[in-house]
Short mmCIF file of C-alpha atoms in Angstrom, two decimals:
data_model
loop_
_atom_site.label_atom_id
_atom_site.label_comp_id
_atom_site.label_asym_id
_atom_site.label_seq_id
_atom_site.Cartn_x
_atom_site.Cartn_y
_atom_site.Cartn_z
CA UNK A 8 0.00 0.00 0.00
CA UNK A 9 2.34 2.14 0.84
CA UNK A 10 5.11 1.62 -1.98
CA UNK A 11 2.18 1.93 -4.23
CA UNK A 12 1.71 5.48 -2.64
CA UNK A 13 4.61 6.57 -2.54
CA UNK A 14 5.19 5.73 -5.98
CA UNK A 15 2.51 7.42 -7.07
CA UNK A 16 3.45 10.65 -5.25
CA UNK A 17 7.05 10.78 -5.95
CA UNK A 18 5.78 10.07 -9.91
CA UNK A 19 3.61 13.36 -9.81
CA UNK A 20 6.36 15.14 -8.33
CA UNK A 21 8.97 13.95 -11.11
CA UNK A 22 6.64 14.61 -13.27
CA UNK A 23 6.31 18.37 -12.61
CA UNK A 24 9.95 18.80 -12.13
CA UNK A 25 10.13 17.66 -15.39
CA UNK A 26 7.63 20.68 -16.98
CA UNK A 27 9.54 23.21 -15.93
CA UNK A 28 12.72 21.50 -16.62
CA UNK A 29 11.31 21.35 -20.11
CA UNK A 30 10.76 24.52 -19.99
CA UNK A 31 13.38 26.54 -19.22
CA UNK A 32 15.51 23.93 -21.32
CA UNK A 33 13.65 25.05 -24.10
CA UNK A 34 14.42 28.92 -23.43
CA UNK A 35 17.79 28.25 -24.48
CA UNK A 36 16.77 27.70 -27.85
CA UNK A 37 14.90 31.58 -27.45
CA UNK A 38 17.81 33.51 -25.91
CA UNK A 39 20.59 32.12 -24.29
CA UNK A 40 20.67 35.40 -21.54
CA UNK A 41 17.14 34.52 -20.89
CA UNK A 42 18.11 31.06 -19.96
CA UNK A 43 21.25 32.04 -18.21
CA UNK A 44 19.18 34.56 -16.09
CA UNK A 45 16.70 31.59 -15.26
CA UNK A 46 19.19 29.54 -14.37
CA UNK A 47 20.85 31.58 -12.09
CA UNK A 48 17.50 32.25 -10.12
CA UNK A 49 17.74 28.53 -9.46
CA UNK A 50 21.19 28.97 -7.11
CA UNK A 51 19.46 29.61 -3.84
CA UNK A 52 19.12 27.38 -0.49
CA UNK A 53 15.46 26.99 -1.30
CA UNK A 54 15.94 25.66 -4.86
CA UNK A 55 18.90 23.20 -3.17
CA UNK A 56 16.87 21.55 -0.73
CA UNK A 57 14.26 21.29 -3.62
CA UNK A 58 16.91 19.29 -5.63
CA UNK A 59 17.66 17.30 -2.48
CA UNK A 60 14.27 16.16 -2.63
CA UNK A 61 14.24 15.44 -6.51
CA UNK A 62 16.63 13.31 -5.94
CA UNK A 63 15.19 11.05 -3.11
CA UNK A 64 11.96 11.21 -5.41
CA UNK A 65 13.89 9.60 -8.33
CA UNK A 66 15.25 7.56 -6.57
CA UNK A 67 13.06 5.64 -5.07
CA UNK A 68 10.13 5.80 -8.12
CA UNK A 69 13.47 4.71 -10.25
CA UNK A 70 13.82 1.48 -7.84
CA UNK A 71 10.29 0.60 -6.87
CA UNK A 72 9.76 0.48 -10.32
CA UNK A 73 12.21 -2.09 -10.94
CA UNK A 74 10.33 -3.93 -8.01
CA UNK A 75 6.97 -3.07 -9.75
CA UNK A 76 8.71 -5.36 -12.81
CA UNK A 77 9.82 -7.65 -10.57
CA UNK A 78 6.95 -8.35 -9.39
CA UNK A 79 5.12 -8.71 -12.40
CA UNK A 80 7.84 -11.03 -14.48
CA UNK A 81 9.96 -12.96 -12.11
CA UNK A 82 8.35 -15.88 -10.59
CA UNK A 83 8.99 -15.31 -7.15
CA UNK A 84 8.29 -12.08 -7.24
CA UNK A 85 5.39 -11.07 -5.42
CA UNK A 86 6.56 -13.28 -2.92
CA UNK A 87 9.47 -11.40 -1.98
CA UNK A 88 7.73 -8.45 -2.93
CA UNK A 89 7.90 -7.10 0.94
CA UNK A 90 11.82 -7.84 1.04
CA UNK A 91 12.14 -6.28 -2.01
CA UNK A 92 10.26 -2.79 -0.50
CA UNK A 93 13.36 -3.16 2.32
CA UNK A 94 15.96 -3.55 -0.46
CA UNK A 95 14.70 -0.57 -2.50
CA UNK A 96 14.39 1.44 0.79
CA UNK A 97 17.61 0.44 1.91
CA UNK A 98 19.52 1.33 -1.37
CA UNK A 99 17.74 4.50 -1.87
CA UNK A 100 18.88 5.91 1.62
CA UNK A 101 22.27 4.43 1.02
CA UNK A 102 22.39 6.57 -1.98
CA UNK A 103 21.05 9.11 -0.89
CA UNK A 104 22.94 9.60 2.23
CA UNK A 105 25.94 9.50 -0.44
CA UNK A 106 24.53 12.59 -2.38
CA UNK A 107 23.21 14.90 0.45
CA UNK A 108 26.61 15.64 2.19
CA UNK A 109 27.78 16.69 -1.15
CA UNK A 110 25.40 18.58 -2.33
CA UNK A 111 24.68 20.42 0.54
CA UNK A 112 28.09 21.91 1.01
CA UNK A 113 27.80 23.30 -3.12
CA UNK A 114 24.46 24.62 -1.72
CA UNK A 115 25.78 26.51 1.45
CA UNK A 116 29.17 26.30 0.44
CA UNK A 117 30.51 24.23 3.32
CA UNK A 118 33.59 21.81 2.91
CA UNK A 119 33.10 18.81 3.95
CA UNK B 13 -10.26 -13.83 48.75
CA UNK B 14 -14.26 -15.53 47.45
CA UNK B 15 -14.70 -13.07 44.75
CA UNK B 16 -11.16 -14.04 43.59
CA UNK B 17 -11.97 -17.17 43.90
CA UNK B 18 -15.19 -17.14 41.93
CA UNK B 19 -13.32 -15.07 39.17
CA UNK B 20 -10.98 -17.93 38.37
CA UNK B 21 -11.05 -18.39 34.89
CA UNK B 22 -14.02 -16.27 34.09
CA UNK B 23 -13.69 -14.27 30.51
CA UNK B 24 -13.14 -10.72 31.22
CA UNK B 25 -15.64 -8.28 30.39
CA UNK B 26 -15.22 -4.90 29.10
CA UNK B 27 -16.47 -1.69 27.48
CA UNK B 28 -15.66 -0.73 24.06
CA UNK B 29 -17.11 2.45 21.93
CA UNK B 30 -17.73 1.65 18.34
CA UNK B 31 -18.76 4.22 16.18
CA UNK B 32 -20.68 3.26 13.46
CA UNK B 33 -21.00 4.53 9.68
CA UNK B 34 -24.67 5.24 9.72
CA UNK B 35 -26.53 5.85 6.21
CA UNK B 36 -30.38 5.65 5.40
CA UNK B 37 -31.70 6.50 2.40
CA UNK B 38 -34.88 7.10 3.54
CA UNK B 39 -34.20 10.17 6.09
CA UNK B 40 -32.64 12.31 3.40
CA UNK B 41 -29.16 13.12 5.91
CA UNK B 42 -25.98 12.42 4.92
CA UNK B 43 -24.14 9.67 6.21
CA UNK B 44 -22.67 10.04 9.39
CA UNK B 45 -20.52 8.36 12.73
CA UNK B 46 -22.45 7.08 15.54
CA UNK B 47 -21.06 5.98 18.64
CA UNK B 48 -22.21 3.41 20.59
CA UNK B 49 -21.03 2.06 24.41
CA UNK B 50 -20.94 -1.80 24.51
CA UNK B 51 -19.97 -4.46 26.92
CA UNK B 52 -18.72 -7.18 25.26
CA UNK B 53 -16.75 -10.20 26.59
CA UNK B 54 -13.09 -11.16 25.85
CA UNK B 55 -14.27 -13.97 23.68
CA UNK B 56 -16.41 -11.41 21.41
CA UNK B 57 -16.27 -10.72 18.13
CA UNK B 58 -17.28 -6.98 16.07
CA UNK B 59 -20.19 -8.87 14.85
CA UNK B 60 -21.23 -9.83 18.57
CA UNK B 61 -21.05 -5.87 19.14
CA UNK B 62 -22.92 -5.26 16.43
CA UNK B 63 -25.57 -7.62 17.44
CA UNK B 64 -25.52 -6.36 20.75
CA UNK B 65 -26.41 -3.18 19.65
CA UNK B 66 -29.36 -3.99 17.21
CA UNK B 67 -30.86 -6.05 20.02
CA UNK B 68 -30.32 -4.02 22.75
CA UNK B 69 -29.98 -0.75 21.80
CA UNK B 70 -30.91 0.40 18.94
CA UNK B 71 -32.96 -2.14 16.41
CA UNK B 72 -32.38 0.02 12.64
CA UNK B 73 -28.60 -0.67 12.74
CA UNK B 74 -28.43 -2.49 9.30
CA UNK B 75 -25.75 -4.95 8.24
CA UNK B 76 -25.69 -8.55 6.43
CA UNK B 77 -24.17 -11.69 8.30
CA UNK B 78 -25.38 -14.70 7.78
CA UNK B 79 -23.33 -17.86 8.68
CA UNK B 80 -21.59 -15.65 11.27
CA UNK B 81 -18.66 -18.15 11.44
CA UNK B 82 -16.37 -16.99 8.55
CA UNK B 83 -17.76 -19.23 6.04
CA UNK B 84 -20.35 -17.36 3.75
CA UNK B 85 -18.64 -14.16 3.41
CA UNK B 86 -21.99 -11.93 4.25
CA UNK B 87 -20.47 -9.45 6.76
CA UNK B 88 -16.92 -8.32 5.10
CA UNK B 89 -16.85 -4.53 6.16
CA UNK B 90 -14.54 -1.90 7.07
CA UNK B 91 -13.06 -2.59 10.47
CA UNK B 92 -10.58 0.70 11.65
CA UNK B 93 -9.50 1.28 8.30
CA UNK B 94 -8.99 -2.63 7.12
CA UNK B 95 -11.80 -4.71 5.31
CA UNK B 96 -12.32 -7.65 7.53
CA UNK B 97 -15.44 -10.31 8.25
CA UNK B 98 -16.77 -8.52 11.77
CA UNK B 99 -17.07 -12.60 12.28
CA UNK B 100 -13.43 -13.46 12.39
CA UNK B 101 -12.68 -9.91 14.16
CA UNK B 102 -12.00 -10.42 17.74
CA UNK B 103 -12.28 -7.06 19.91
CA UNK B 104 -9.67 -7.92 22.10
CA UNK B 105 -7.54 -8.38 18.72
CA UNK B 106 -8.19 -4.42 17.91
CA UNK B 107 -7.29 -1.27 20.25
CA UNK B 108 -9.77 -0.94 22.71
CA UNK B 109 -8.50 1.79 24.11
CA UNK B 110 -9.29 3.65 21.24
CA UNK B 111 -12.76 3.68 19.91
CA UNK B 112 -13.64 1.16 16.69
CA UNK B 113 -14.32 2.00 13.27
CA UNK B 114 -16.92 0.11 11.86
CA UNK B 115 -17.88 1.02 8.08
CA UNK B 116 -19.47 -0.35 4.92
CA UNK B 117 -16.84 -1.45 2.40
CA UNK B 118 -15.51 0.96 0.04
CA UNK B 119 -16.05 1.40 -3.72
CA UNK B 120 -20.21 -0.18 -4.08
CA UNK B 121 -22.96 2.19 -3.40
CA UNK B 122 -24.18 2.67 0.27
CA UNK B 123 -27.77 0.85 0.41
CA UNK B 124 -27.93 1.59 4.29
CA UNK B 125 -25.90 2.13 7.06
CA UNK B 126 -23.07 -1.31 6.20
CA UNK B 127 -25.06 -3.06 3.52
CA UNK B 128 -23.80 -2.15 0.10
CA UNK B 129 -24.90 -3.51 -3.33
CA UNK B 130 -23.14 -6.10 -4.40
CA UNK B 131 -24.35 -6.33 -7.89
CA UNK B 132 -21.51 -5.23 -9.62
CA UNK B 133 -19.45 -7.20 -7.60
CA UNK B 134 -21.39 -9.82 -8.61
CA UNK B 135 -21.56 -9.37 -11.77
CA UNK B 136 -17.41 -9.33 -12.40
CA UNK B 137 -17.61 -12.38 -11.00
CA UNK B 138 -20.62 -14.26 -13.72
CA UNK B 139 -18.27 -12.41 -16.64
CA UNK B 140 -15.37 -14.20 -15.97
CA UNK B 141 -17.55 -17.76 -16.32
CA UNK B 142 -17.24 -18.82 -12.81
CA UNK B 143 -18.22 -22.29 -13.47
CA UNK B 144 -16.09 -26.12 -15.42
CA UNK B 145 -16.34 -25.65 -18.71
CA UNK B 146 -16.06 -29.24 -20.69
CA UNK B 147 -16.96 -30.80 -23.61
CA UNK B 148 -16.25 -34.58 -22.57
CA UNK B 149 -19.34 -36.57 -20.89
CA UNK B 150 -17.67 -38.83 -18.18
CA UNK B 151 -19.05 -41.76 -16.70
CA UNK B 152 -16.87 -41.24 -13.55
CA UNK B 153 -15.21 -38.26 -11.95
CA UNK B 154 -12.68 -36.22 -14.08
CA UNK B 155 -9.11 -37.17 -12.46
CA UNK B 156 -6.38 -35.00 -11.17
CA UNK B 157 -2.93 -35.20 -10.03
CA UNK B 158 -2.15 -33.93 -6.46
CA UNK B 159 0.42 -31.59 -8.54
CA UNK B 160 -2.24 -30.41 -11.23
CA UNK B 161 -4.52 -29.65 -8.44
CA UNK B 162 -1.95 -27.76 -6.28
CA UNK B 163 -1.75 -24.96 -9.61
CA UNK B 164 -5.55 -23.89 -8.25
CA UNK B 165 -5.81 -24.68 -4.73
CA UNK B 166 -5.22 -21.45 -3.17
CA UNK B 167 -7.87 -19.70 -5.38
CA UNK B 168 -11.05 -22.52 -4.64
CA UNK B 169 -10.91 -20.60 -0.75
CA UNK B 170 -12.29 -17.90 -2.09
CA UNK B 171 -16.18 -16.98 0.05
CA UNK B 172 -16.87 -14.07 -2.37
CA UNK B 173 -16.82 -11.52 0.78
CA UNK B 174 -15.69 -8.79 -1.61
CA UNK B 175 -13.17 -8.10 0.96
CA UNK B 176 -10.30 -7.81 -1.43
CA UNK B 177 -11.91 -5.79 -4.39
CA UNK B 178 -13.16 -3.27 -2.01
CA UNK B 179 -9.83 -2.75 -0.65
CA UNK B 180 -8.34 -2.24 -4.16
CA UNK B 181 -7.84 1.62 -4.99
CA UNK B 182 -8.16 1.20 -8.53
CA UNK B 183 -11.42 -0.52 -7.91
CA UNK B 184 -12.22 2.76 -5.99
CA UNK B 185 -11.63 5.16 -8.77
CA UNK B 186 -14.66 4.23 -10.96
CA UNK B 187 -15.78 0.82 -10.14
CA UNK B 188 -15.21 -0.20 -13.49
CA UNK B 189 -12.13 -2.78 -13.31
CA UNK B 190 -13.29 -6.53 -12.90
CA UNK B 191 -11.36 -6.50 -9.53
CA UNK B 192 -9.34 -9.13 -7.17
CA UNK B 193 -12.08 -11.32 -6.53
CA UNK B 194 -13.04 -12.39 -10.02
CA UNK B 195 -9.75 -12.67 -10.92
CA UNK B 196 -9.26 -14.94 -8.61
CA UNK B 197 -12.06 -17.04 -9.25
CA UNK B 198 -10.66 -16.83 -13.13
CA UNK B 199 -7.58 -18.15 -12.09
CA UNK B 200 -9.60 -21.59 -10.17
CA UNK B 201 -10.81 -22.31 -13.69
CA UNK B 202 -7.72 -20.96 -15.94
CA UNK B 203 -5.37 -23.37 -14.04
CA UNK B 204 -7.61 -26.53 -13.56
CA UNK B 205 -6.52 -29.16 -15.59
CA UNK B 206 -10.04 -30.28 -16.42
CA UNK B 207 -11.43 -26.95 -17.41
CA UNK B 208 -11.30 -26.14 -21.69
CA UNK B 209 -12.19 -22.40 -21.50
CA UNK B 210 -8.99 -21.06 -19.74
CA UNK B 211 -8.17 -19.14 -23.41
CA UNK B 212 -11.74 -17.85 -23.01
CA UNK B 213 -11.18 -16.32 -19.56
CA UNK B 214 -7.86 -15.38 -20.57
CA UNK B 215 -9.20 -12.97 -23.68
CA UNK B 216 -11.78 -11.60 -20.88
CA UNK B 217 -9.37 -10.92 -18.73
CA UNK B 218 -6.61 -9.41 -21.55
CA UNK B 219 -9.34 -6.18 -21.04
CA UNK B 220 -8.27 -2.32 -20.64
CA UNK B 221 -10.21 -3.09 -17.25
CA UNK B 222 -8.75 -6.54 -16.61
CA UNK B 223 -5.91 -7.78 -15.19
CA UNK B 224 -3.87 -4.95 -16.29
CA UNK B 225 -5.17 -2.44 -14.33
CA UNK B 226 -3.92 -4.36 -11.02
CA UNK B 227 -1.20 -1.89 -9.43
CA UNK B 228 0.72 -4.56 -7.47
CA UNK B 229 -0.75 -2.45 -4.50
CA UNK B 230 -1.20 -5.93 -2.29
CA UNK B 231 -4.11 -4.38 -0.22
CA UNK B 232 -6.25 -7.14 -1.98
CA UNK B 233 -3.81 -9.83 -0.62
CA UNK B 234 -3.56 -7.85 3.37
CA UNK B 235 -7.48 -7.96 3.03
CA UNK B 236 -8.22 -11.46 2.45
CA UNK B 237 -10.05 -12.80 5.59
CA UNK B 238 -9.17 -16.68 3.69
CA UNK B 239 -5.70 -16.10 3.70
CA UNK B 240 -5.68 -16.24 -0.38
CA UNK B 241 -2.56 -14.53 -2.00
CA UNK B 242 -4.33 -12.61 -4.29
CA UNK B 243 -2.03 -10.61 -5.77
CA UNK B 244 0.25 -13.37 -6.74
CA UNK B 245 -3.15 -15.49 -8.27
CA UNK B 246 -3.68 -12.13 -10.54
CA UNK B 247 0.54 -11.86 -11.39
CA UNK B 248 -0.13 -15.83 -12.35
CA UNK B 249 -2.83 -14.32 -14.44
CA UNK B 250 -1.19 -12.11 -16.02
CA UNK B 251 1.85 -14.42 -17.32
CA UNK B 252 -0.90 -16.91 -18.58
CA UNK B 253 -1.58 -14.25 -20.65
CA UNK B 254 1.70 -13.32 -21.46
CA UNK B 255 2.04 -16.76 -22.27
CA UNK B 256 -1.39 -17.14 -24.17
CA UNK B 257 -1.61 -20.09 -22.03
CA UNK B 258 -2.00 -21.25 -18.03
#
């Protein structure tokens, strides 16, 4: 229930990153000043954390939906289904843990 | 020291406070909570506080049961947030330190208070041909292996409580997807070696409101008051039709 939640959340979220990543993509193609004056608006704390977040979202919707295929073409899969929530929970903070220290000092400019 | 004595090995007794997802069509309100005080033993079950309450206090509550003993599947409802039969609910099992939630099952239309229409419940379950399909006339019995039989024998448990499609959120969006239940009943026939019509149920099933639209959510499989793994019988499903055969 949960996973399937979550999935579903983090999906919606990806998914509207993804507009305005589009977007201002796209305004490069319009006037490169325009999109280097968007950009820049992007290089605050609040924007950071944001990204912080993008990338627990995609990271978890990226591996529960290897479990979602899993599930649905290996044999065993909806057995183990619950194990495999663990495993993509487990990797996903792993990773994550990996990114944040780094990312945080480029956003507050901290060594670490 | 007598009293103690006399309480050896009694049952406990204590006081519970359901409240109760009232609805009747005829008194043009809304649906609403109503909260009831009940004693109830250690040995009782949410039905037995439900009875205790249309027989003692207030006679309108509406709600099926029939069997009462987990066997016909009449009295599946929403139990603090989980579909359950009120039968097979013990109310020592639940928080009673916290009041109970007792509600009609999600996803069919209210008839009153926890009755619901089943009908298109129901009728998921007479699309997918819930019945042997053969063409051979036996004399005797139609034989099967311990083996061929083992393929099915989680799905034949299934009481038709509507437990597990009501718990399904993609059931909840429109009603419209054929559901756990008559998948699972699909899957009896699709994998018994005497039944001809498992291509039949299979094209039925291949539907834009078939098997596909299952979500791998597993609610269907935590709801099941038979202990069927529903989820996997509807992933079995959908490799038989991967396969274009069980």
């Amino acid at each position: 229930m949960w996973s399937w939640v979550l999935h579903r959340i983090t999906g919606v979220a990806i998914f509207f990153f993804l507009l305005v990543h589009v977007l201002d993509t796209a305004l490069v193609r319009l006037s490169p000043e325009a999109y280097n004056a968007v950009i820049s608006t992007y290089k605050i704390p609040l924007i950071g954390l944001a990204e912080l977040g993008l990338v627990a979202a995609i990271l978890f919707h990226a591996l529960n939906g290897v479990r979602v295929i899993l599930i649905d073409f290996w044999r065993k899969g909806v057995k183990y289904q619950n194990v495999m929530f663990w495993i993509v929970i487990a990797i996903a903070a792993i990773a994550f843990l990996g990114f944040a220290p780094r990312h945080l000092s480029h956003v507050f400019g901290f060594e670490i | 020291m007598a009293t103690e004595f006399e309480e050896l090995g009694a049952v406990p007794s204590f006081t519970v406070t359901l409240f109760v997802r009232r609805f009747n069509p005829e008194d043009g309100q809304e649906a609403r909570w109503q909260d009831f005080d009940v004693e109830v033993h250690g040995t009782d079950r949410v039905l037995d506080a439900l009875h205790k309450i249309k027989w003692e206090m207030d006679g309108s509550l509406t709600f099926r049961r029939s069997c009462a003993h987990g066997v016909c599947g009449s009295d599946a409802m929403r139990i603090n947030g989980r579909n359950r039969l009120a039968c097979k609910t013990l109310v020592k099992d639940l928080d009673i330190t916290q009041p109970i939630y007792v509600e009609p099952i999600k996803g069919l239309a209210v008839e009153k208070d926890l009755v619901v229409d089943m009908n298109p419940f129901y009728q998921a379950y007479r699309d997918i041909k819930p019945f042997l399909i053969a063409s051979d006339k036996p004399e005797k019995e139609r034989l099967q292996s311990a083996a061929q039989h083992s393929k099915f024998e989680d799905t034949t448990k299934c009481i038709l409580c509507a437990a597990c499609t009501t718990s399904c959120p993609v059931f909840w969006t429109d009603g419209q997807y054929f559901g756990p239940a008559a998948i699972v009943n699909a899957h009896r026939f699709i994998f018994d070696s005497r039944d001809e019509a498992a291509e039949v149920r299979i094209d039925i099933l291949n539907d834009k409101e078939g098997v596909w639209r299952c979500r791998t959510t597993f609610n269907c499989t935590e709801a099941c008051p038979r202990g069927i793994e529903v989820t996997k019988a509807i992933a079995e499903v959908k490799q038989a039709i991967l396969r274009g055969k069980p």
